[in-house]
Coordinates of C-alpha atoms in Angstrom, one line a residue:
V122 CA 99.5 119.2 84.8
C123 CA 98.7 122.4 83.0
M124 CA 100.6 122.9 79.8
S125 CA 99.4 126.4 79.0
K126 CA 97.8 129.5 80.6
E127 CA 94.4 128.5 79.2
E128 CA 94.6 125.1 80.8
A129 CA 95.6 126.7 84.1
D130 CA 92.7 129.2 83.9
S131 CA 90.3 126.3 83.2
F132 CA 91.6 124.3 86.2
L133 CA 91.4 127.3 88.5
K134 CA 87.8 127.7 87.5
E135 CA 87.1 124.1 88.4
V136 CA 88.8 124.6 91.8
F137 CA 87.6 128.0 92.9
T138 CA 84.4 128.6 91.0
D139 CA 82.9 125.2 90.3
R140 CA 84.4 123.8 93.5
R141 CA 84.7 120.4 91.8
F142 CA 86.9 119.2 94.7
G143 CA 85.1 120.9 97.6
E144 CA 86.6 123.9 99.3
G145 CA 89.0 125.7 97.0
R146 CA 92.6 125.3 98.1
L147 CA 95.5 125.0 95.7
L148 CA 99.1 123.9 96.0
V149 CA 101.4 125.0 93.2
E150 CA 104.3 122.7 92.5
E151 CA 107.4 122.9 90.4
F152 CA 106.9 121.8 86.8
L153 CA 109.3 118.9 86.2
T154 CA 110.3 117.5 82.8
G155 CA 111.7 114.1 81.9
P156 CA 110.5 110.5 81.8
E157 CA 108.6 109.2 84.8
V158 CA 109.5 105.9 86.5
S159 CA 107.8 104.0 89.3
I160 CA 110.1 102.3 91.8
F161 CA 108.7 99.8 94.3
G162 CA 110.4 99.0 97.6
A163 CA 109.4 96.0 99.7
L164 CA 110.1 97.3 103.2
V165 CA 110.5 95.3 106.4
D166 CA 111.4 97.8 109.1
D167 CA 114.9 99.1 108.1
H168 CA 115.5 96.5 105.4
Y169 CA 114.3 96.9 101.8
L170 CA 114.3 95.3 98.4
I171 CA 113.9 97.3 95.2
L172 CA 111.6 95.4 92.8
C173 CA 111.3 95.6 89.1
P174 CA 110.9 99.3 87.8
A175 CA 107.9 100.2 85.8
R176 CA 106.5 103.2 83.9
D177 CA 102.9 104.3 84.0
Y178 CA 101.2 106.2 81.1
K179 CA 98.7 108.7 82.5
R180 CA 97.6 110.6 79.4
L181 CA 94.4 109.4 77.8
K182 CA 95.4 109.7 74.1
E183 CA 98.2 108.6 71.9
G184 CA 101.3 110.8 71.8
D185 CA 101.1 111.7 75.5
A186 CA 98.0 113.9 74.8
G187 CA 94.7 114.4 76.5
P188 CA 93.8 114.6 80.2
N189 CA 95.4 112.7 83.0
T190 CA 93.8 109.4 84.0
G191 CA 94.3 106.7 86.6
G192 CA 96.7 105.1 84.1
M193 CA 96.1 103.9 80.6
G194 CA 98.8 101.2 80.8
A195 CA 102.3 100.5 82.0
V196 CA 105.5 98.8 80.9
A197 CA 107.9 97.0 83.3
S198 CA 111.4 95.7 82.9
R199 CA 114.6 95.6 84.9
R200 CA 116.2 97.3 81.9
L201 CA 113.8 100.2 82.0
V202 CA 116.3 102.2 84.2
E203 CA 120.0 102.2 83.6
P204 CA 122.0 100.5 86.5
E205 CA 123.8 103.8 87.3
M206 CA 120.5 105.7 87.6
L207 CA 118.9 102.9 89.7
E208 CA 121.9 103.1 92.0
R209 CA 121.5 106.8 92.3
I210 CA 117.8 106.4 93.0
E211 CA 118.6 104.0 95.8
K212 CA 121.3 106.2 97.3
E213 CA 119.4 109.5 97.1
I214 CA 115.8 108.5 97.6
V215 CA 115.0 105.0 98.7
A216 CA 117.7 104.5 101.4
P217 CA 117.1 108.0 103.0
T218 CA 113.3 107.4 103.0
V219 CA 113.7 104.1 104.8
A220 CA 116.2 105.7 107.3
G221 CA 113.8 108.6 107.8
L222 CA 110.9 106.2 108.7
K223 CA 113.1 104.5 111.3
K224 CA 114.3 107.9 112.7
D225 CA 110.8 109.2 113.0
G226 CA 109.6 106.0 114.8
L227 CA 107.4 104.8 111.9
P228 CA 108.2 101.2 111.4
Y229 CA 106.9 100.1 108.0
R230 CA 106.3 96.6 106.6
G231 CA 104.9 96.4 103.1
F232 CA 105.2 97.9 99.6
L233 CA 106.2 101.5 99.3
Y234 CA 105.7 103.2 95.9
F235 CA 108.1 105.9 94.7
G236 CA 106.7 108.0 91.8
L237 CA 109.7 109.6 90.3
M238 CA 110.6 112.0 87.5
L239 CA 114.0 111.6 85.8
T240 CA 114.8 115.3 85.3
P241 CA 117.9 116.8 83.7
N242 CA 118.9 117.6 87.3
G243 CA 118.5 114.0 88.5
P244 CA 115.6 111.9 89.9
K245 CA 112.9 113.9 91.8
V246 CA 110.1 112.5 93.9
I247 CA 106.6 113.2 92.7
E248 CA 104.7 111.1 95.2
Y249 CA 104.8 108.3 97.7
N250 CA 102.1 105.6 97.9
C251 CA 101.7 103.0 100.6
R252 CA 100.8 100.3 98.1
F253 CA 101.7 98.8 94.7
G254 CA 101.0 101.1 91.8
D255 CA 98.0 100.6 89.4
P256 CA 98.3 99.7 86.6
E257 CA 102.1 99.1 87.2
C258 CA 101.4 96.1 89.4
Q259 CA 99.7 94.3 86.5
A260 CA 102.9 94.8 84.4
V261 CA 105.4 93.9 87.2
M262 CA 103.8 90.7 88.5
P263 CA 104.2 88.6 85.4
L264 CA 108.0 89.1 85.6
L265 CA 108.2 87.9 89.2
S266 CA 109.5 84.4 90.0
G267 CA 109.5 82.7 93.4
D268 CA 107.0 82.6 96.2
L269 CA 105.4 86.0 96.7
A270 CA 103.0 84.8 99.4
S271 CA 105.9 83.4 101.5
F272 CA 107.8 86.6 100.9
C273 CA 104.9 88.7 102.1
L274 CA 104.2 86.5 105.1
H275 CA 107.8 86.6 106.2
G276 CA 107.7 90.4 105.9
A277 CA 104.5 90.7 107.9
K278 CA 106.3 88.8 110.7
G279 CA 109.3 91.1 110.5
E280 CA 111.5 88.7 108.7
F281 CA 113.3 90.0 105.6
A282 CA 113.5 87.2 103.0
P283 CA 114.7 88.6 99.7
E284 CA 115.7 85.2 98.5
E285 CA 112.1 84.2 98.2
I286 CA 111.5 86.2 95.0
S287 CA 113.4 87.3 91.9
F288 CA 112.6 89.1 88.6
Q289 CA 113.2 88.0 85.0
N290 CA 115.0 90.2 82.5
G291 CA 112.2 90.5 79.9
W292 CA 109.5 93.1 79.4
S293 CA 105.9 93.1 80.4
V294 CA 103.2 95.5 79.0
C295 CA 99.8 96.3 80.4
C296 CA 97.1 98.2 78.4
V297 CA 93.9 99.6 79.8
L298 CA 90.6 99.7 78.0
A299 CA 88.3 102.3 79.5
S300 CA 84.6 103.0 79.2
K301 CA 83.3 105.8 77.0
G302 CA 83.8 109.2 78.5
Y303 CA 86.6 108.3 80.9
P304 CA 88.1 110.0 82.9
E305 CA 85.6 112.9 83.0
T306 CA 82.6 110.6 83.2
S307 CA 82.3 106.8 83.1
H308 CA 79.7 104.1 83.5
S309 CA 79.6 100.4 84.1
G310 CA 77.7 97.7 82.3
D311 CA 79.4 97.7 78.9
A312 CA 79.8 94.1 77.8
I313 CA 83.3 93.1 76.7
Q314 CA 83.1 90.6 73.8
G315 CA 85.5 88.8 71.5
L316 CA 88.0 87.5 74.1
D317 CA 87.7 84.0 72.8
D318 CA 88.7 85.2 69.4
T319 CA 92.1 86.5 70.4
T320 CA 95.2 84.9 68.9
P321 CA 98.8 84.7 70.4
A322 CA 101.0 87.7 69.8
P323 CA 104.2 87.4 67.8
N324 CA 107.6 86.3 69.2
G325 CA 106.0 83.7 71.5
M326 CA 104.2 86.3 73.7
R327 CA 100.8 85.5 75.1
I328 CA 98.2 88.1 75.8
K329 CA 95.5 87.5 78.4
P330 CA 92.8 89.7 79.8
V331 CA 93.1 91.0 83.4
M332 CA 89.7 91.8 84.9
K333 CA 90.0 94.2 87.8
P334 CA 87.5 94.6 90.7
M335 CA 87.2 98.4 90.9
A336 CA 86.7 98.7 94.7
A337 CA 90.1 98.9 96.5
A338 CA 88.3 98.0 99.7
S339 CA 87.7 94.5 98.3
W340 CA 91.5 93.7 98.3
P341 CA 92.9 91.6 101.1
S342 CA 94.5 93.7 103.8
W343 CA 97.6 93.3 105.9
H344 CA 96.7 95.6 108.7
R345 CA 99.0 95.2 111.7
G346 CA 100.9 92.5 109.8
I347 CA 98.0 90.0 109.9
P348 CA 96.8 88.8 106.5
S349 CA 93.1 89.0 106.1
P350 CA 91.2 86.0 104.6
K351 CA 88.9 88.3 102.8
R352 CA 89.1 87.9 99.0
A353 CA 87.8 90.1 96.3
S354 CA 84.8 88.8 94.4
A355 CA 85.3 87.0 91.1
P356 CA 85.8 89.4 88.2
T357 CA 83.1 89.8 85.7
T358 CA 83.1 90.9 82.1
K359 CA 81.5 94.3 82.9
S360 CA 83.9 96.9 84.2
K361 CA 84.9 100.6 83.8
R362 CA 88.5 99.5 83.3
F363 CA 89.9 96.4 81.7
N364 CA 93.5 95.5 81.5
L365 CA 95.4 93.4 78.9
T366 CA 98.9 92.2 79.9
A367 CA 101.5 90.9 77.5
C368 CA 104.7 89.3 78.8
S369 CA 107.8 88.4 76.8
A370 CA 109.9 86.9 79.5
G371 CA 109.1 83.2 78.8
R372 CA 106.1 83.0 81.1
T373 CA 103.0 82.0 79.2
S374 CA 100.4 83.4 81.6
A375 CA 99.7 87.0 82.4
L376 CA 98.7 88.4 85.7
P377 CA 95.5 86.9 87.2
A378 CA 92.8 89.0 88.7
S379 CA 94.2 91.6 91.0
S380 CA 92.5 89.9 94.0
D381 CA 95.0 87.0 93.7
F382 CA 97.7 89.2 95.2
P383 CA 97.7 90.6 98.7
A384 CA 97.6 94.3 99.2
F385 CA 100.6 93.9 101.4
P386 CA 101.0 97.3 103.0
S387 CA 98.6 99.0 105.5
P388 CA 98.3 102.7 105.0
S389 CA 98.3 103.2 108.8
P390 CA 102.1 103.4 109.4
L391 CA 102.3 106.6 107.4

């Protein structure tokens, strides 16, 4: 996202002169203004369930400044989006997307991520992802109640079972600590210390670290609807990115390591 002519010139140099991304090709998109929101749909063919909304914070520095990153944190709550806006998002974006997949002969079972911008002219789609968002997932999961594994297993079998899960009405926040130099450069091996010295947050909240394996390939897969027994390796205290999740919804434990949750969708349907 280029905010000035100088930033645009610098980026064009990276693309066409430095060839940072390989062969220089560029797609210019409309500049959208307004707050972003991430909507997650759990799809089982032509049925869907909208999960708890979240908001990812991409800029590196405070005050929405600095370069874009993979996400410096996220907040999740069912109160993040007004009911009227959520109804509009479902009507104008989610339902037509699900109907379009069916019409095009692309049956989909899994999580579908809708990256949206709430512009003055209404919600606009920035991107789709065939997965849960990161770090939004770490903020959403502590608010979830019910049996997620059963919900996913039913879905993989083509059985839509929304009664298996529900979401609490509180708030959950995930913060990311990144290694020095991120996102331009980064390195592994920095020891994280002092976790045993943390104290409970006010208002009954608990804050716990969430160590994330960095390789997405180590997540369990659900290709062709068959859950893989492969698990990600146990997290260590050396990582490029480190998440802290705080939940105020009455649950005293934050999200465990990301490997504890299946990467439900396969990218193959899209």
